[in-house]
GROMACS .gro file of C-alpha atoms in nm:
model
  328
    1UNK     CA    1   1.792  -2.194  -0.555
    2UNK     CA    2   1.926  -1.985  -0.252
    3UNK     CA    3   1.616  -1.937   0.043
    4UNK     CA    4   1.592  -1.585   0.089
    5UNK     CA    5   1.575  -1.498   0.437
    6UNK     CA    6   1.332  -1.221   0.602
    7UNK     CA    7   1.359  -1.008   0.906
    8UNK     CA    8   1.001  -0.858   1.086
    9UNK     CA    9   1.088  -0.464   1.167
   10UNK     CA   10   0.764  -0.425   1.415
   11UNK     CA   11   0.562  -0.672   1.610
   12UNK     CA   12   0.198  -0.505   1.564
   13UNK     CA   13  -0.117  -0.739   1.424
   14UNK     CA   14   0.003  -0.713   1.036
   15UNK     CA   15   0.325  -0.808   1.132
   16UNK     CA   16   0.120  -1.107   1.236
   17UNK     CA   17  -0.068  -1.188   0.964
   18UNK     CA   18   0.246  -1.141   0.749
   19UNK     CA   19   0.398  -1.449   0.957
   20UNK     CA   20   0.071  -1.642   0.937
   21UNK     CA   21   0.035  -1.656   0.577
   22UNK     CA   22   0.390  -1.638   0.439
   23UNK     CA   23   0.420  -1.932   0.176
   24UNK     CA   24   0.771  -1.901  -0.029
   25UNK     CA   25   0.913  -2.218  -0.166
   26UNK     CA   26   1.221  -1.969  -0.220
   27UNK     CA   27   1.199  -1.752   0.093
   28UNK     CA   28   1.131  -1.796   0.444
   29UNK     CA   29   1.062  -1.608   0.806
   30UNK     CA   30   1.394  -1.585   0.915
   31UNK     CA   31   1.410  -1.384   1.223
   32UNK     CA   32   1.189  -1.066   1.395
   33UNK     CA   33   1.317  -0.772   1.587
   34UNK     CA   34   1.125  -0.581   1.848
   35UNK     CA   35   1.292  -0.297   2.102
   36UNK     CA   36   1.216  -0.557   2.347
   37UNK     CA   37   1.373  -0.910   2.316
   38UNK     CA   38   1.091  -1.093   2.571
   39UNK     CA   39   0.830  -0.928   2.312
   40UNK     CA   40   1.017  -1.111   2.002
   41UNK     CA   41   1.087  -1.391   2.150
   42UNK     CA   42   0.709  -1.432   2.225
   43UNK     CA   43   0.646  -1.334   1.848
   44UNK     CA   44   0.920  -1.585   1.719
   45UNK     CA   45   0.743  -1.854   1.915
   46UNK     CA   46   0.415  -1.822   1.869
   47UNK     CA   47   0.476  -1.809   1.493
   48UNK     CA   48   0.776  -2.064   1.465
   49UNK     CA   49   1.069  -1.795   1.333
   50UNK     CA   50   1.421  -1.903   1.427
   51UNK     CA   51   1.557  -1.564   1.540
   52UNK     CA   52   1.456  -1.314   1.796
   53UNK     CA   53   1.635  -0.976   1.806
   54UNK     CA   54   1.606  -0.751   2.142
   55UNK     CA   55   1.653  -0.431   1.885
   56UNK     CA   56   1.616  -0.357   1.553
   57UNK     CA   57   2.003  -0.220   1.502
   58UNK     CA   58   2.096  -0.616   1.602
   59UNK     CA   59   1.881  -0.759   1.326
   60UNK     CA   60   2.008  -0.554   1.064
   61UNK     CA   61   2.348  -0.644   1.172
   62UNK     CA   62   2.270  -1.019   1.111
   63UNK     CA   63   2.430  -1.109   0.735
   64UNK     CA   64   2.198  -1.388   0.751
   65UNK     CA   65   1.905  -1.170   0.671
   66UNK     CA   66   1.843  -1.047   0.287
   67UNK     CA   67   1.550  -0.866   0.296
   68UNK     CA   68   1.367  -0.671   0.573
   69UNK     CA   69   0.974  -0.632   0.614
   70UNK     CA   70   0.892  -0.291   0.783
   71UNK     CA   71   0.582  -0.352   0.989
   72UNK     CA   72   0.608  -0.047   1.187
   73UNK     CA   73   0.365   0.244   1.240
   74UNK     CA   74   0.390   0.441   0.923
   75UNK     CA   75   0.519   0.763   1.092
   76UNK     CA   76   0.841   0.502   1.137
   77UNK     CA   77   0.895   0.382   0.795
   78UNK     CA   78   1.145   0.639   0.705
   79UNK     CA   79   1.357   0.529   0.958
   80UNK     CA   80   1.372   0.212   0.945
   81UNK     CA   81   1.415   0.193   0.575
   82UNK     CA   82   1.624   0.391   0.555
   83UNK     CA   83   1.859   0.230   0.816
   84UNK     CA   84   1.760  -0.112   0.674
   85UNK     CA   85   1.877   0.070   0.335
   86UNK     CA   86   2.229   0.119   0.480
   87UNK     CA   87   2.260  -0.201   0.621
   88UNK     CA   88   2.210  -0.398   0.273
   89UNK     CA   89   1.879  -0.510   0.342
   90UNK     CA   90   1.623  -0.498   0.027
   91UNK     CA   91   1.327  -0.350   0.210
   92UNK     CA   92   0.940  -0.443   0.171
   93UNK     CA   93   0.742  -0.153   0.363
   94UNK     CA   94   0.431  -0.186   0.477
   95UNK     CA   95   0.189   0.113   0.325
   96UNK     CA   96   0.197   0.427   0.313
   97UNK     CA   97   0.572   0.376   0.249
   98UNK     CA   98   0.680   0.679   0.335
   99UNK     CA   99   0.488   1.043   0.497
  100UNK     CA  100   0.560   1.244   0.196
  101UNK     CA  101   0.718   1.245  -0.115
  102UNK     CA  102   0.990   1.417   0.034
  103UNK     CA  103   1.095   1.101   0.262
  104UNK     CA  104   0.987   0.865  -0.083
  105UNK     CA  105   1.234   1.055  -0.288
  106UNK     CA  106   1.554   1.023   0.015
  107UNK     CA  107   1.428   0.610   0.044
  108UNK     CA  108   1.426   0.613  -0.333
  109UNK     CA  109   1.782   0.752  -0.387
  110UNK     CA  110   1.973   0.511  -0.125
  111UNK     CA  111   1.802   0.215  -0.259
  112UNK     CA  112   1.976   0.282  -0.601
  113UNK     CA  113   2.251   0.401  -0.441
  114UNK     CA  114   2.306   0.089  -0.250
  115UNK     CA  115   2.144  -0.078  -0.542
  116UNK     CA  116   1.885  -0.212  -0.362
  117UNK     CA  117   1.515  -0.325  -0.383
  118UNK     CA  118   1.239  -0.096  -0.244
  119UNK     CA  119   0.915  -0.132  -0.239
  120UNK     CA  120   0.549  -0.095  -0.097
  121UNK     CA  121   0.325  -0.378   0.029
  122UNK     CA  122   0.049  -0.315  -0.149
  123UNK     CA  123  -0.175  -0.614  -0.272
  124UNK     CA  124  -0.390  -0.396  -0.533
  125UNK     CA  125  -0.061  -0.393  -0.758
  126UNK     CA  126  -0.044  -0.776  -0.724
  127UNK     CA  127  -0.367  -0.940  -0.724
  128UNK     CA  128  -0.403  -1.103  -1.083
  129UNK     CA  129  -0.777  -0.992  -1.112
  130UNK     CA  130  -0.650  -0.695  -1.237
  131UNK     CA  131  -0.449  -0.804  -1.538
  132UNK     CA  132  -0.810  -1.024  -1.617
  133UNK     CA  133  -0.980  -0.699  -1.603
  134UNK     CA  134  -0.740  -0.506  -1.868
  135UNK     CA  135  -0.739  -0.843  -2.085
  136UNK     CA  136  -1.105  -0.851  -2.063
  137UNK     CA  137  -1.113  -0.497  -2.160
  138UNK     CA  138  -0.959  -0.546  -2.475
  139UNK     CA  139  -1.134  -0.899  -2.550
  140UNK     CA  140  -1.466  -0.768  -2.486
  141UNK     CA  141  -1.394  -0.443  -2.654
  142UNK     CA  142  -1.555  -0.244  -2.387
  143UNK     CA  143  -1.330   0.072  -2.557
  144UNK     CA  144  -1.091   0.345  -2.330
  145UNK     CA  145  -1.111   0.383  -1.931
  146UNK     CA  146  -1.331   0.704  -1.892
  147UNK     CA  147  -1.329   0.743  -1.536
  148UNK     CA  148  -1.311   0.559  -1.202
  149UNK     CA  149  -1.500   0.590  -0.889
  150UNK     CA  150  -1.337   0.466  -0.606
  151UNK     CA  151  -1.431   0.472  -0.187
  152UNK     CA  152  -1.328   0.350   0.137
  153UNK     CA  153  -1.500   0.434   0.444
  154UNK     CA  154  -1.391   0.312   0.827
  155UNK     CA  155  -1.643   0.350   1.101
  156UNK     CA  156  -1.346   0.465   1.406
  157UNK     CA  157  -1.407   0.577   1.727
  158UNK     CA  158  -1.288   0.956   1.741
  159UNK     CA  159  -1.041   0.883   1.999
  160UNK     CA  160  -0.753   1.096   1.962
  161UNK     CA  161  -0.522   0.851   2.157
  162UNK     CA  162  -0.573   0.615   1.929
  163UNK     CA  163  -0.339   0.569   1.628
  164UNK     CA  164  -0.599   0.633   1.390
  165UNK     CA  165  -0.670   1.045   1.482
  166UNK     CA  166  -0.377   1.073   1.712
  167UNK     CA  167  -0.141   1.343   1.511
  168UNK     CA  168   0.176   1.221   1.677
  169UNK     CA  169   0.140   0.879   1.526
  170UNK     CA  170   0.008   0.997   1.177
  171UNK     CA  171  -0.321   0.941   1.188
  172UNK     CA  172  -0.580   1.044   0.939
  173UNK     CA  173  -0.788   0.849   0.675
  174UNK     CA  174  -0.534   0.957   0.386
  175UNK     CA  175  -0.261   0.750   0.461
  176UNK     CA  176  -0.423   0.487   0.675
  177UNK     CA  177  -0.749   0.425   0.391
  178UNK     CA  178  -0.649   0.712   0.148
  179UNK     CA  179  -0.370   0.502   0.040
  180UNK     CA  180  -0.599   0.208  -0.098
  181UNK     CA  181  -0.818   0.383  -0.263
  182UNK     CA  182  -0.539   0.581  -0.469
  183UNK     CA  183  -0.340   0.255  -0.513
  184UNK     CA  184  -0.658   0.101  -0.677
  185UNK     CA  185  -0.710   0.395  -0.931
  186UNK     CA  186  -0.318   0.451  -1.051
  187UNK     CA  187  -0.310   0.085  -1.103
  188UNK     CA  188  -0.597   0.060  -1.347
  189UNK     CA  189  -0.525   0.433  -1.531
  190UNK     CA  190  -0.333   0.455  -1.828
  191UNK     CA  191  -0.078   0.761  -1.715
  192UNK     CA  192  -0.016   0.913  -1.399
  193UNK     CA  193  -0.317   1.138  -1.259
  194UNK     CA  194  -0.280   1.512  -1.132
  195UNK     CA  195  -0.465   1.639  -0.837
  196UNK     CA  196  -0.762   1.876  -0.958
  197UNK     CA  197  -0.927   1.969  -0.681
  198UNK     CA  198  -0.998   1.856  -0.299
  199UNK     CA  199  -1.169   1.934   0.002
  200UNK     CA  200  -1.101   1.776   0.377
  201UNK     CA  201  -1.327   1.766   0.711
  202UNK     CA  202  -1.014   1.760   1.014
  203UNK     CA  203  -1.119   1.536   1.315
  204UNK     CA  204  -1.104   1.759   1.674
  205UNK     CA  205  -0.758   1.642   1.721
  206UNK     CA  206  -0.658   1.756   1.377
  207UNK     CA  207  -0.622   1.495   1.160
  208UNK     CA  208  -0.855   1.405   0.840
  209UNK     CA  209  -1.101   1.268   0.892
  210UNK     CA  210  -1.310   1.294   0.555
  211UNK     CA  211  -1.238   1.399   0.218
  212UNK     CA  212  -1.299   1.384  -0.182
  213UNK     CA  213  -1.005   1.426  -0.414
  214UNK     CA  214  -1.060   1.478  -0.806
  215UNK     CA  215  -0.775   1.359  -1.044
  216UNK     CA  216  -0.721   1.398  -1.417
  217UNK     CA  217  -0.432   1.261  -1.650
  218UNK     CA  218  -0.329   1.288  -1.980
  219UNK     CA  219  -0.559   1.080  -2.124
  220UNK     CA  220  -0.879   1.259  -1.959
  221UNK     CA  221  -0.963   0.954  -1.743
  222UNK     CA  222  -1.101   1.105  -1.470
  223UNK     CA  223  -1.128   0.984  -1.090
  224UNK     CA  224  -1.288   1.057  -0.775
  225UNK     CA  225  -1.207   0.944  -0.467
  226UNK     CA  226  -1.453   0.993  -0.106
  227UNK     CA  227  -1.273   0.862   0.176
  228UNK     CA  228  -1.411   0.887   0.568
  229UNK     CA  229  -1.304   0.763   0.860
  230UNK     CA  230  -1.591   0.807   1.105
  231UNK     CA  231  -1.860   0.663   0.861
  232UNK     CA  232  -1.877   0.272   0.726
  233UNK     CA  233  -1.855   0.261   0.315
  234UNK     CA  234  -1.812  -0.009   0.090
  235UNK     CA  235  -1.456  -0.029  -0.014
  236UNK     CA  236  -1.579  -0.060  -0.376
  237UNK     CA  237  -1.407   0.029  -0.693
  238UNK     CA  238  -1.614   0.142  -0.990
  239UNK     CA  239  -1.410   0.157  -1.381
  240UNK     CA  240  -1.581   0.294  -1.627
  241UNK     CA  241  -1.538   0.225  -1.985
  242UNK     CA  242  -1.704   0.307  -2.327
  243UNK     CA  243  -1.881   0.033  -2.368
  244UNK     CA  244  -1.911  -0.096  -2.022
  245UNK     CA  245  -1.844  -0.061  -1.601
  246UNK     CA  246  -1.654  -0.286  -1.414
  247UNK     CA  247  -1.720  -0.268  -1.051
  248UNK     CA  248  -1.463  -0.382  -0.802
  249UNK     CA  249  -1.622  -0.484  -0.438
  250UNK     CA  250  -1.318  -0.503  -0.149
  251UNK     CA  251  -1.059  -0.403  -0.396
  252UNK     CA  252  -0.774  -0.435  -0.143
  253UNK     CA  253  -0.756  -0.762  -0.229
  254UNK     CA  254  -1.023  -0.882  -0.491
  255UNK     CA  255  -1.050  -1.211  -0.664
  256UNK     CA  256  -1.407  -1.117  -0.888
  257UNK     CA  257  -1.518  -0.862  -1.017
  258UNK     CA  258  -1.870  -0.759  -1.194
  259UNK     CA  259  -1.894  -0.632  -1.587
  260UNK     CA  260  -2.186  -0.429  -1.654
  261UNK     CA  261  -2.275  -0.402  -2.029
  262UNK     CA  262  -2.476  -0.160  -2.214
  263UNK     CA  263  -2.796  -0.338  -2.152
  264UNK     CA  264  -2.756  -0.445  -1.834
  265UNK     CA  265  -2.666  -0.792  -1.869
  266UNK     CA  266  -2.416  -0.904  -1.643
  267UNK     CA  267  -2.062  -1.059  -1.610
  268UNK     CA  268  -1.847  -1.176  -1.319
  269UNK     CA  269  -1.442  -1.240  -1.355
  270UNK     CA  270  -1.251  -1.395  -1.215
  271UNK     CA  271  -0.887  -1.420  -1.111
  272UNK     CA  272  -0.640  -1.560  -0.856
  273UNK     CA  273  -0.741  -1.613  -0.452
  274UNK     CA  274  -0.801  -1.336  -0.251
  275UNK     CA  275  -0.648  -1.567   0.054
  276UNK     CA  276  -0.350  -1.572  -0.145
  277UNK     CA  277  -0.321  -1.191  -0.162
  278UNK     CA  278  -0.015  -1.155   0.053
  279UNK     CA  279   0.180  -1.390  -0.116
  280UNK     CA  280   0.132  -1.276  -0.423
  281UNK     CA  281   0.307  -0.961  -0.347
  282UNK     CA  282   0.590  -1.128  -0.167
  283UNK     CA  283   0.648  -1.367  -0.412
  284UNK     CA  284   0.672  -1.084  -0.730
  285UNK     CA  285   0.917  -0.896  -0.444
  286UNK     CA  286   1.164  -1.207  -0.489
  287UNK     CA  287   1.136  -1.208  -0.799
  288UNK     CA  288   1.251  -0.881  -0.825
  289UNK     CA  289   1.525  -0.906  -0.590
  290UNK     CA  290   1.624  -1.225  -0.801
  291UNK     CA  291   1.674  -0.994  -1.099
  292UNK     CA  292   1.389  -1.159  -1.291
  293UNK     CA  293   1.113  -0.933  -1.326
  294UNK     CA  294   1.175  -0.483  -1.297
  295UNK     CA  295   1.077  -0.318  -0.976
  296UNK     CA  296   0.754  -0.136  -1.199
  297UNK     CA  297   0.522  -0.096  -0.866
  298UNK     CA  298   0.737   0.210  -0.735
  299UNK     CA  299   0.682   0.426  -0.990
  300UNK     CA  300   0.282   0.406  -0.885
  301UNK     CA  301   0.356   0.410  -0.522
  302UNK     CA  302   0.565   0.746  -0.612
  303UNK     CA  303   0.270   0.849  -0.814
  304UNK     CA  304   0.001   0.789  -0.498
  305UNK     CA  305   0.245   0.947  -0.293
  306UNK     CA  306   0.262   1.247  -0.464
  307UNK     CA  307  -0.119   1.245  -0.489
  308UNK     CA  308  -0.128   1.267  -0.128
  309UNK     CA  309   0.116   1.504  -0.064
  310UNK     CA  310  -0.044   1.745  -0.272
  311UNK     CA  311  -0.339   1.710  -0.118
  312UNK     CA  312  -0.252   1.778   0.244
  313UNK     CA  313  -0.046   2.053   0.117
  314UNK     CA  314  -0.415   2.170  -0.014
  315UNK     CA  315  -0.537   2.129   0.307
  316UNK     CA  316  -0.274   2.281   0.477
  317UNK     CA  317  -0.245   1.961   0.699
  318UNK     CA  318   0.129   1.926   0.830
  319UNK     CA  319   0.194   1.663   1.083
  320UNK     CA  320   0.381   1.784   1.443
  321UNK     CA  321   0.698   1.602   1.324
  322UNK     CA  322   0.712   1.744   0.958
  323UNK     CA  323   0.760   2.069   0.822
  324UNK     CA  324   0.584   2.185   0.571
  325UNK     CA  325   0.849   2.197   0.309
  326UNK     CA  326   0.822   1.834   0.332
  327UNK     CA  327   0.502   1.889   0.169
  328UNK     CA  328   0.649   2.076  -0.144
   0.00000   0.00000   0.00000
């Protein structure tokens, strides 16, 4: 079977963790990119990748390379997919994938265009606890998903420098925490959700810093979602069935879970290795790329994305580089 080569887009601490733990039989590290070549050539070495690019356009020019890993800030994803997209690269972005819905929608377009894989690195849509969960569900007859209760709270310092409430580099607990959290419900819900109702607390420099978000789909399974990024919470997930609640503890990337019956007798489950969470996502990419299994995790990251959209369009929150037709 042909290796299929990767290419880093971004240099930042994820982008080393991605190098740290990559484990493909099929696929390897093949080369990183940074606007400075001394900075990738210090990556490339320190995590034993072949190729160091001195710019991201040199890279992408490489035929070598099959598929590129966007590790960027997220207020550069758009960019760099989207010139990935034109180069031929099948792109696996780091969340949030996009700003808006209206950048998801452009990404989404070239990618079939150029017939293409695109798609979000998002564990939650990987981890195999999950599928245990729905098969335990049925086997346990704990009857239909009522509602879910989902949080994720981030004790940061309100420095408006920093990446995490500076407005120029997207910051905000929506699409740095925000993301998780809505990841976590649309995978376990039945049909796609619809924003009821929100409220926001903006940070001095802008950004949000706290809200609650109430969804609703077809199926009346309900949701709420608290998210805060100046106050520590447990990022717990909480699904609640008929005959039965399933909580979720560090749902990012969870490996057991906790079934609550009726009368209070209790249940773990259990399912694949949270250390493994990385790879399980990068392997089901290949896969995908391969032609052997559908691309089905876009259509939820389009559904989270719209989610957020539609809630800072609530709020009224436009970032200084959008406009707020991007928000429509």
């Amino acid at each position: 079977m042909t290796t299929l080569n990767w290419g880093i887009m971004g240099l930042g601490n994820i982008a080393g963790s991605f190098a740290t733990y990559f484990d493909q039989p099929d696929g390897q590290v093949y080369g990183a990119a940074s606007r400075s070549l001394e900075k990738a050539t210090a990556f490339t070495t320190k995590y034993g990748i072949p190729h160091a690019y001195g710019s991201y356009a040199e890279m992408l020019a490489d035929p070598a390379i099959d598929i590129i890993y966007i590790a960027t800030p997220h207020n550069f994803h758009f960019e760099g997919i989207m010139a990935s997209l034109n180069a031929g690269k099948h792109v696996f972005s780091e969340k949030a994938i996009t700003m808006n819905r209206h950048e998801l929608a452009a990404a989404k377009a070239l990618a079939a265009e150029k017939n293409l894989v695109l798609a979000e690195a998002m564990t939650i849509y990987h981890m195999p606890l999950f599928d245990e969960i729905e098969a335990q569900q049925k086997a346990r007859q704990l009857g239909a998903l009522k509602s879910i209760q989902v949080a994720f709270g981030s004790y940061k310092e309100l420095d408006p420098t920093n990446r995490f409430f500076n407005p120029a580099l997207a910051g905000g607990a929506m699409l740095d925490i925000g993301v998780y959290a809505l990841a976590f419900a649309r995978r376990m819900l039945t049909a796609k959700p619809e924003l009821i109702a929100t409220q926001w607390v903006p940070a001095e420099s802008g950004v949000d810093q706290q809200s609650t978000l109430l969804l609703n789909n077809a199926h009346d399974e309900m949701v709420t979602v608290t998210l805060n990024l100046h106050a520590k919470m447990p990022k717990q997930g909480v699904l609640v069935y008929e005959n039965g609640y399933v909580t979720v503890n560090d749902y990012p990337r969870p490996d057991q879970a906790t079934l609550t019956l009726p009368d209070g007798q209790t249940e773990t489950i259990q399912a694949g290795d949270a250390t493994n969470a990385m790879n399980y996502e990068v392997h089901d990419f290949q896969e995908t790329v391969r032609g052997h299994q559908p691309n089905h995790t876009l259509e939820l990251t389009s559904d989270v994305m719209d989610i957020m959209t539609d809630a800072r369009a609530q709020w009224g929150f436009v970032y200084p580089f959008e406009k707020p037709e991007d928000l429509k």
